[in-house]
Amino acid sequence: MAFKVTDKVTWVGKIDWTLKKFHGDEYSTHKGSSYNSYLIQDKKTVLIDTVWLPFAKEFVEELKKVIDLNKIDYIIANHGEIDHSGALPELMKHIPNTPIYCTGNGIKSLKGHYHQDWNFVQVKTGDTLDLGESKLTFVEARMLHWPDTMFTYMSGDNILFSNDGFGQHFAADPLYNDVVDQEELYHECIKYYANILTPFSSFVTKKIEEVLSFNLPLNMICPSHGVIWRDNPAQIVEKYMEWANNYKENQITIVYDSMWNGTRRMAEYIGEGIREADKDVTIKIYNASITDKNDILTEVFKSKAILVGAPTINKSITYAAIGILEMIKGLAFKEKKAASFGTYGWSGESPKIIMEELDKAGFEIVSDPIKELWNPDEKALERCREYGKAFADKIK
Ligand code: FEO
């Protein structure tokens, strides 16, 4: 499959409708994904990025239907991660001397992955490549989201090839932002930002400000995953600026794990207390053992405050609870408030352990932890309701 994006630009990537997990099991892709590769045919011919390794052979076969591979003058590797560079070894068997343009860190990354001494050309921000009628300008985008990442801007068509930035794991056909389901698109965009880019938000803000300062006309953003932003591409740039600025909505998320439903009951009564204190706040409650972890993290991203609960087991907390807390810590959320809770039978360490983990993760702890012995009775549940009320009052 290939399709024309403009007279000069052809999409030659792969739509992966069946992908359910990405980065091993680190990211759930309920809606599949796409690996977008772009062929520019001007006086010179350029291939921007390739596709994920399992699709390498079919990528090259499909590409041959669009262009004689020997006519490719340059390859641009905006990012060395395998989902974009995975077909390079197969492609380079056919055109071994074709120069590969990438950052210095890109060379390290590609050599690290493939151990090949290809014809690398190192580029820096502001370097250009003349294609005839159009020109490519490279912009290093370190830590968006790897040290090697760069953007490539094409003058004439005024396209920003942004690699992972502004992308989503979203299989769609047609692959354009204005024709897909807008709710699905928004959800996949914010999930992608929350789960991949949150730790790099300060880089996001600086890089967008830098690119905007160039005053380049922008007709389209062509990322390496998901839809091409051809209708009002500035909308996703504006969203990124908003999300990068310690984003939060009027939402409180309660995440818990439970062995015998006691901690679940605590979660629900804490939620009732929050509702009594605040009629407007959105409350969401998730069981970390049941709900997809990346969906939970997206809700944490949207929240102004969270409560995390788990029962005590072996003087510690449950597998699902420590897993989600570790992921929360890694994403380095900012300006969010938190508290913790849990049931216990005898030693009762879990709420304190959770509180310490949330503190390490950078959350402001606004209430001492609450714990309830065995299965919470009516009095215990009333204490949870009061706890929720007090928590909501503190974060209003
Ligand atoms: Fe889509 Fe960082 O690779």
Short mmCIF file of C-alpha atoms and ligand atoms in Angstrom, two decimals:
data_model
loop_
_atom_site.label_atom_id
_atom_site.label_comp_id
_atom_site.label_asym_id
_atom_site.label_seq_id
_atom_site.Cartn_x
_atom_site.Cartn_y
_atom_site.Cartn_z
CA MET A 1 0.00 0.00 0.00
CA ALA A 2 1.18 3.51 -0.84
CA PHE A 3 -0.64 6.78 -1.31
CA LYS A 4 0.17 10.26 -2.53
CA VAL A 5 0.27 12.92 0.18
CA THR A 6 1.29 15.69 -2.24
CA ASP A 7 2.61 15.66 -5.82
CA LYS A 8 6.10 15.12 -4.43
CA VAL A 9 5.44 13.13 -1.24
CA THR A 10 4.21 9.52 -1.15
CA TRP A 11 3.39 7.57 2.02
CA VAL A 12 5.14 4.20 1.78
CA GLY A 13 4.75 2.92 5.36
CA LYS A 14 2.82 0.11 6.99
CA ILE A 15 -0.52 0.19 8.78
CA ASP A 16 -0.38 -2.37 11.59
CA TRP A 17 -4.03 -3.14 12.36
CA THR A 18 -3.29 -6.04 14.71
CA LEU A 19 -0.69 -4.52 17.03
CA LYS A 20 -1.85 -4.78 20.65
CA LYS A 21 1.40 -4.19 22.55
CA PHE A 22 4.29 -1.88 21.85
CA HIS A 23 7.69 -1.54 23.53
CA GLY A 24 7.29 -5.12 24.74
CA ASP A 25 4.40 -4.85 27.17
CA GLU A 26 5.05 -1.20 28.10
CA TYR A 27 2.39 0.37 25.91
CA SER A 28 -1.03 -1.01 24.94
CA THR A 29 -2.12 -0.28 21.39
CA HIS A 30 -5.85 -1.00 21.43
CA LYS A 31 -6.25 0.67 18.04
CA GLY A 32 -3.15 -0.76 16.35
CA SER A 33 -0.58 1.61 14.91
CA SER A 34 1.16 2.66 11.74
CA TYR A 35 4.82 3.08 10.86
CA ASN A 36 4.88 5.99 8.44
CA SER A 37 7.64 6.17 5.88
CA TYR A 38 7.66 8.91 3.26
CA LEU A 39 9.19 9.04 -0.20
CA ILE A 40 9.97 12.49 -1.61
CA GLN A 41 10.45 12.65 -5.37
CA ASP A 42 11.92 15.96 -6.48
CA LYS A 43 15.04 16.40 -8.63
CA LYS A 44 16.51 14.22 -5.93
CA THR A 45 14.71 11.30 -4.29
CA VAL A 46 14.60 10.87 -0.52
CA LEU A 47 13.21 8.23 1.78
CA ILE A 48 12.28 9.41 5.30
CA ASP A 49 12.32 6.62 7.90
CA THR A 50 11.28 3.00 7.30
CA VAL A 51 9.05 0.59 9.28
CA TRP A 52 9.22 -1.90 12.15
CA LEU A 53 11.55 -4.87 11.71
CA PRO A 54 8.89 -7.65 11.18
CA PHE A 55 7.62 -5.76 8.13
CA ALA A 56 11.08 -5.14 6.61
CA LYS A 57 10.81 -7.51 3.66
CA GLU A 58 7.30 -6.49 2.63
CA PHE A 59 8.25 -2.83 3.07
CA VAL A 60 11.08 -3.18 0.58
CA GLU A 61 8.93 -5.20 -1.82
CA GLU A 62 6.16 -2.60 -1.70
CA LEU A 63 8.66 0.24 -2.04
CA LYS A 64 10.03 -1.36 -5.23
CA LYS A 65 6.55 -1.02 -6.73
CA VAL A 66 6.73 2.74 -6.20
CA ILE A 67 10.36 3.46 -7.10
CA ASP A 68 13.44 1.80 -8.50
CA LEU A 69 15.44 1.55 -5.27
CA ASN A 70 18.58 2.66 -7.10
CA LYS A 71 16.90 6.02 -7.70
CA ILE A 72 16.86 6.78 -3.95
CA ASP A 73 19.56 9.41 -3.47
CA TYR A 74 19.28 9.89 0.30
CA ILE A 75 17.76 8.22 3.33
CA ILE A 76 16.75 10.31 6.33
CA ALA A 77 16.63 8.52 9.68
CA ASN A 78 14.80 10.93 11.96
CA HIS A 79 15.04 8.42 14.82
CA GLY A 80 16.88 5.14 15.30
CA GLU A 81 14.29 3.18 17.27
CA ILE A 82 13.48 -0.17 15.64
CA ASP A 83 9.90 0.75 14.71
CA HIS A 84 11.32 3.31 12.24
CA SER A 85 14.73 1.94 11.36
CA GLY A 86 13.83 -1.76 11.38
CA ALA A 87 13.75 -2.11 7.60
CA LEU A 88 17.10 -0.38 7.03
CA PRO A 89 19.18 -3.60 7.05
CA GLU A 90 16.90 -5.12 4.39
CA LEU A 91 16.85 -1.93 2.34
CA MET A 92 20.59 -1.39 2.56
CA LYS A 93 21.22 -4.85 1.08
CA HIS A 94 19.87 -3.37 -2.16
CA ILE A 95 21.40 0.11 -1.96
CA PRO A 96 24.39 -0.28 0.39
CA ASN A 97 26.13 3.00 -0.42
CA THR A 98 23.13 5.34 -0.12
CA PRO A 99 23.88 8.06 2.43
CA ILE A 100 21.84 7.98 5.65
CA TYR A 101 21.29 11.42 7.15
CA CYS A 102 20.79 11.50 10.92
CA THR A 103 22.06 13.14 14.10
CA GLY A 104 25.30 12.18 15.82
CA ASN A 105 23.26 10.27 18.39
CA GLY A 106 21.36 8.70 15.51
CA ILE A 107 24.60 7.24 14.15
CA LYS A 108 25.38 5.79 17.59
CA SER A 109 21.87 4.37 17.89
CA LEU A 110 21.81 2.83 14.38
CA LYS A 111 25.30 1.37 14.78
CA GLY A 112 24.26 0.05 18.20
CA HIS A 113 21.23 -1.69 16.75
CA TYR A 114 22.57 -3.04 13.48
CA HIS A 115 26.38 -3.01 13.77
CA GLN A 116 26.75 -1.82 10.20
CA ASP A 117 29.14 0.83 8.94
CA TRP A 118 26.70 2.44 6.54
CA ASN A 119 27.39 5.72 4.78
CA PHE A 120 26.22 7.98 7.62
CA VAL A 121 26.02 11.74 7.20
CA GLN A 122 25.74 13.57 10.53
CA VAL A 123 23.45 16.61 10.55
CA LYS A 124 22.75 19.35 13.07
CA THR A 125 19.97 21.87 13.51
CA GLY A 126 19.90 24.24 10.54
CA ASP A 127 21.70 21.93 8.12
CA THR A 128 19.93 21.63 4.80
CA LEU A 129 19.67 19.27 1.87
CA ASP A 130 18.73 20.68 -1.53
CA LEU A 131 16.37 18.44 -3.48
CA GLY A 132 15.89 20.71 -6.52
CA GLU A 133 12.62 22.58 -6.14
CA SER A 134 12.31 21.87 -2.43
CA LYS A 135 14.79 21.84 0.40
CA LEU A 136 15.01 19.83 3.60
CA THR A 137 16.05 21.50 6.85
CA PHE A 138 17.00 19.38 9.85
CA VAL A 139 16.08 20.26 13.44
CA GLU A 140 17.56 18.20 16.25
CA ALA A 141 14.86 17.30 18.77
CA ARG A 142 16.85 15.69 21.55
CA MET A 143 14.74 13.71 24.06
CA LEU A 144 11.58 13.90 21.96
CA HIS A 145 11.71 11.17 22.91
CA TRP A 146 15.20 9.74 22.45
CA PRO A 147 18.56 11.55 22.37
CA ASP A 148 18.87 10.94 18.62
CA THR A 149 15.46 12.25 17.51
CA MET A 150 15.25 14.97 14.87
CA PHE A 151 12.58 16.64 12.77
CA THR A 152 12.91 17.28 9.04
CA TYR A 153 11.16 20.24 7.45
CA MET A 154 10.44 20.28 3.72
CA SER A 155 10.09 23.70 2.10
CA GLY A 156 7.80 24.10 -0.89
CA ASP A 157 5.25 21.60 0.40
CA ASN A 158 5.81 23.08 3.88
CA ILE A 159 5.71 19.76 5.69
CA LEU A 160 7.19 18.95 9.07
CA PHE A 161 8.25 15.31 9.29
CA SER A 162 8.12 15.05 13.07
CA ASN A 163 8.79 11.36 13.68
CA ASP A 164 7.25 10.28 17.03
CA GLY A 165 6.25 13.84 17.95
CA PHE A 166 2.56 14.61 17.27
CA GLY A 167 2.00 10.90 16.53
CA GLN A 168 -0.40 8.33 17.91
CA HIS A 169 -0.66 4.58 17.91
CA PHE A 170 -3.71 4.55 15.70
CA ALA A 171 -4.37 2.40 12.65
CA ALA A 172 -6.68 4.24 10.27
CA ASP A 173 -7.48 4.41 6.58
CA PRO A 174 -7.48 7.09 5.24
CA LEU A 175 -4.61 8.15 7.45
CA TYR A 176 -5.61 11.83 7.72
CA ASN A 177 -6.61 13.74 10.83
CA ASP A 178 -9.78 15.28 9.37
CA VAL A 179 -11.46 12.04 8.28
CA VAL A 180 -10.99 9.77 11.30
CA ASP A 181 -13.22 9.55 14.37
CA GLN A 182 -12.22 12.69 16.29
CA GLU A 183 -12.82 11.23 19.77
CA GLU A 184 -10.69 8.19 19.01
CA LEU A 185 -7.97 10.40 17.57
CA TYR A 186 -7.95 12.71 20.60
CA HIS A 187 -7.82 9.78 23.00
CA GLU A 188 -4.89 8.16 21.18
CA CYS A 189 -3.04 11.50 21.01
CA ILE A 190 -3.37 12.26 24.72
CA LYS A 191 -2.57 8.66 25.66
CA TYR A 192 0.58 8.82 23.54
CA TYR A 193 1.64 12.12 25.11
CA ALA A 194 0.83 10.97 28.65
CA ASN A 195 2.65 7.65 28.38
CA ILE A 196 5.63 8.60 26.23
CA LEU A 197 6.29 12.31 26.31
CA THR A 198 5.30 13.46 29.82
CA PRO A 199 8.83 13.09 31.27
CA PHE A 200 10.17 15.26 28.45
CA SER A 201 7.62 18.07 28.70
CA SER A 202 10.22 20.80 29.27
CA PHE A 203 11.96 19.70 26.04
CA VAL A 204 8.59 19.74 24.25
CA THR A 205 7.91 23.34 25.22
CA LYS A 206 11.41 24.54 24.30
CA LYS A 207 11.48 22.71 20.98
CA ILE A 208 8.07 23.96 19.89
CA GLU A 209 9.04 27.54 20.82
CA GLU A 210 12.29 27.13 18.86
CA VAL A 211 10.54 25.77 15.75
CA LEU A 212 7.84 28.47 15.94
CA SER A 213 10.59 31.13 16.11
CA PHE A 214 11.71 30.07 12.61
CA ASN A 215 8.33 31.32 11.28
CA LEU A 216 8.13 28.49 8.78
CA PRO A 217 4.89 28.07 6.87
CA LEU A 218 3.24 24.81 7.88
CA ASN A 219 0.80 22.99 5.59
CA MET A 220 1.09 19.55 7.16
CA ILE A 221 2.68 17.57 9.95
CA CYS A 222 3.64 14.06 8.90
CA PRO A 223 4.50 12.02 11.99
CA SER A 224 5.86 8.50 11.98
CA HIS A 225 2.82 6.97 13.72
CA GLY A 226 -0.85 7.55 13.04
CA VAL A 227 -2.58 10.26 11.08
CA ILE A 228 -1.11 12.96 8.90
CA TRP A 229 -2.17 16.37 10.20
CA ARG A 230 -3.32 18.05 7.00
CA ASP A 231 -6.30 19.97 8.44
CA ASN A 232 -5.17 22.73 10.79
CA PRO A 233 -1.90 21.06 11.84
CA ALA A 234 -1.38 23.80 14.43
CA GLN A 235 -4.13 22.19 16.54
CA ILE A 236 -1.88 19.35 17.69
CA VAL A 237 1.01 21.76 18.31
CA GLU A 238 -1.31 23.83 20.54
CA LYS A 239 -2.39 20.69 22.39
CA TYR A 240 1.24 19.74 22.98
CA MET A 241 1.92 23.18 24.47
CA GLU A 242 -1.07 22.70 26.77
CA TRP A 243 -0.13 19.14 27.75
CA ALA A 244 3.52 20.06 28.35
CA ASN A 245 2.48 22.73 30.85
CA ASN A 246 1.75 20.45 33.85
CA TYR A 247 -1.61 19.54 32.36
CA LYS A 248 -4.56 18.78 34.59
CA GLU A 249 -8.32 18.72 34.37
CA ASN A 250 -10.87 18.96 37.17
CA GLN A 251 -10.51 15.25 37.81
CA ILE A 252 -9.57 12.98 40.71
CA THR A 253 -8.56 9.43 39.89
CA ILE A 254 -8.63 6.61 42.43
CA VAL A 255 -6.43 3.64 41.58
CA TYR A 256 -6.54 0.58 43.78
CA ASP A 257 -5.82 -3.10 43.93
CA SER A 258 -7.82 -5.47 46.10
CA MET A 259 -7.58 -9.09 47.24
CA TRP A 260 -11.00 -9.58 48.91
CA ASN A 261 -12.80 -6.38 47.90
CA GLY A 262 -12.06 -4.49 51.13
CA THR A 263 -9.77 -1.97 49.44
CA ARG A 264 -12.28 -1.68 46.60
CA ARG A 265 -14.97 -0.72 49.13
CA MET A 266 -12.61 1.84 50.62
CA ALA A 267 -11.97 3.29 47.14
CA GLU A 268 -15.67 3.61 46.41
CA TYR A 269 -16.53 5.26 49.73
CA ILE A 270 -13.61 7.66 49.40
CA GLY A 271 -15.10 8.48 46.01
CA GLU A 272 -18.50 9.12 47.62
CA GLY A 273 -16.89 11.49 50.10
CA ILE A 274 -15.18 13.38 47.29
CA ARG A 275 -18.52 13.72 45.52
CA GLU A 276 -20.18 15.11 48.68
CA ALA A 277 -17.49 17.77 48.98
CA ASP A 278 -17.29 18.66 45.30
CA LYS A 279 -20.31 18.34 43.02
CA ASP A 280 -18.40 19.12 39.84
CA VAL A 281 -15.14 17.20 39.97
CA THR A 282 -14.85 14.18 37.66
CA ILE A 283 -14.14 11.02 39.66
CA LYS A 284 -12.69 7.92 38.04
CA ILE A 285 -11.98 4.67 39.86
CA TYR A 286 -9.82 1.90 38.43
CA ASN A 287 -8.67 -1.50 39.64
CA ALA A 288 -4.99 -1.71 38.67
CA SER A 289 -5.23 -5.49 38.23
CA ILE A 290 -8.07 -5.18 35.73
CA THR A 291 -7.84 -1.90 33.83
CA ASP A 292 -5.13 -1.41 31.24
CA LYS A 293 -2.14 0.30 32.83
CA ASN A 294 -1.61 2.83 30.03
CA ASP A 295 -5.28 3.83 30.16
CA ILE A 296 -4.89 4.38 33.91
CA LEU A 297 -1.74 6.47 33.33
CA THR A 298 -3.65 8.58 30.81
CA GLU A 299 -6.27 9.28 33.50
CA VAL A 300 -3.54 10.10 36.03
CA PHE A 301 -2.14 12.56 33.47
CA LYS A 302 -5.56 14.24 33.25
CA SER A 303 -6.01 14.41 37.03
CA LYS A 304 -5.26 17.18 39.49
CA ALA A 305 -5.04 14.59 42.26
CA ILE A 306 -4.97 10.85 42.74
CA LEU A 307 -5.51 8.35 45.52
CA VAL A 308 -3.79 5.01 45.37
CA GLY A 309 -4.79 2.05 47.52
CA ALA A 310 -3.77 -1.55 48.06
CA PRO A 311 -4.03 -4.17 50.77
CA THR A 312 -0.96 -5.18 52.74
CA ILE A 313 0.60 -8.47 51.70
CA ASN A 314 3.84 -9.82 53.13
CA LYS A 315 4.54 -6.43 54.74
CA SER A 316 4.38 -4.87 51.29
CA ILE A 317 1.86 -4.10 48.55
CA THR A 318 0.46 -6.05 45.64
CA TYR A 319 2.13 -6.65 42.28
CA ALA A 320 -0.34 -4.50 40.33
CA ALA A 321 -0.07 -1.64 42.84
CA ILE A 322 3.73 -1.50 42.81
CA GLY A 323 3.68 -1.83 39.02
CA ILE A 324 1.45 1.16 38.44
CA LEU A 325 3.30 3.21 41.08
CA GLU A 326 6.62 2.49 39.36
CA MET A 327 5.19 3.60 36.01
CA ILE A 328 3.72 6.73 37.62
CA LYS A 329 7.16 7.53 39.07
CA GLY A 330 8.85 7.09 35.70
CA LEU A 331 6.52 9.55 34.01
CA ALA A 332 7.54 12.33 36.43
CA PHE A 333 4.15 14.03 36.65
CA LYS A 334 4.25 17.53 38.09
CA GLU A 335 1.91 19.65 40.25
CA LYS A 336 -0.37 16.79 41.25
CA LYS A 337 -1.65 15.96 44.73
CA ALA A 338 -2.11 12.55 46.28
CA ALA A 339 -3.02 10.34 49.22
CA SER A 340 -3.08 6.61 49.94
CA PHE A 341 -5.24 3.97 51.56
CA GLY A 342 -5.59 0.24 52.07
CA THR A 343 -6.88 -2.66 54.14
CA TYR A 344 -4.80 -4.98 56.29
CA GLY A 345 -5.10 -8.00 58.56
CA TRP A 346 -2.18 -7.63 60.94
CA SER A 347 0.93 -5.63 59.99
CA GLY A 348 -0.65 -2.91 57.76
CA GLU A 349 2.28 -1.33 55.95
CA SER A 350 0.66 -0.78 52.54
CA PRO A 351 -0.79 2.78 52.80
CA LYS A 352 2.49 4.13 54.17
CA ILE A 353 4.52 2.36 51.47
CA ILE A 354 2.21 3.80 48.80
CA MET A 355 2.48 7.28 50.32
CA GLU A 356 6.28 7.04 50.23
CA GLU A 357 6.22 5.92 46.59
CA LEU A 358 3.92 8.79 45.63
CA ASP A 359 6.17 11.21 47.45
CA LYS A 360 9.20 9.85 45.56
CA ALA A 361 7.19 10.24 42.35
CA GLY A 362 6.87 13.97 43.02
CA PHE A 363 3.25 14.12 44.20
CA GLU A 364 2.27 16.49 47.01
CA ILE A 365 0.87 14.31 49.79
CA VAL A 366 -2.08 16.23 51.22
CA SER A 367 -3.51 13.70 53.71
CA ASP A 368 -2.03 11.09 56.00
CA PRO A 369 -2.76 7.57 54.75
CA ILE A 370 -5.91 5.80 55.88
CA LYS A 371 -5.98 2.09 56.65
CA GLU A 372 -8.79 -0.20 57.76
CA LEU A 373 -8.51 -3.55 59.52
CA TRP A 374 -9.92 -6.66 57.78
CA ASN A 375 -13.06 -6.09 55.76
CA PRO A 376 -14.30 -2.51 56.37
CA ASP A 377 -17.58 -2.36 58.31
CA GLU A 378 -20.09 0.51 58.19
CA LYS A 379 -18.07 2.61 60.62
CA ALA A 380 -14.91 2.06 58.60
CA LEU A 381 -16.70 2.95 55.37
CA GLU A 382 -17.98 6.12 57.01
CA ARG A 383 -14.39 6.99 57.91
CA CYS A 384 -13.48 6.50 54.24
CA ARG A 385 -16.31 8.80 53.19
CA GLU A 386 -15.07 11.47 55.61
CA TYR A 387 -11.52 10.93 54.36
CA GLY A 388 -12.67 11.52 50.78
CA LYS A 389 -14.52 14.69 51.81
CA ALA A 390 -11.49 16.06 53.62
CA PHE A 391 -9.23 15.17 50.69
CA ALA A 392 -11.49 16.96 48.20
CA ASP A 393 -11.66 20.03 50.46
CA LYS A 394 -7.87 20.19 50.62
CA ILE A 395 -7.40 20.23 46.87
CA LYS A 396 -10.24 22.56 45.92
FE1 FEO B 1 8.13 5.35 17.28
FE2 FEO B 1 10.59 6.19 19.41
O1 FEO B 1 9.79 5.18 18.09
#
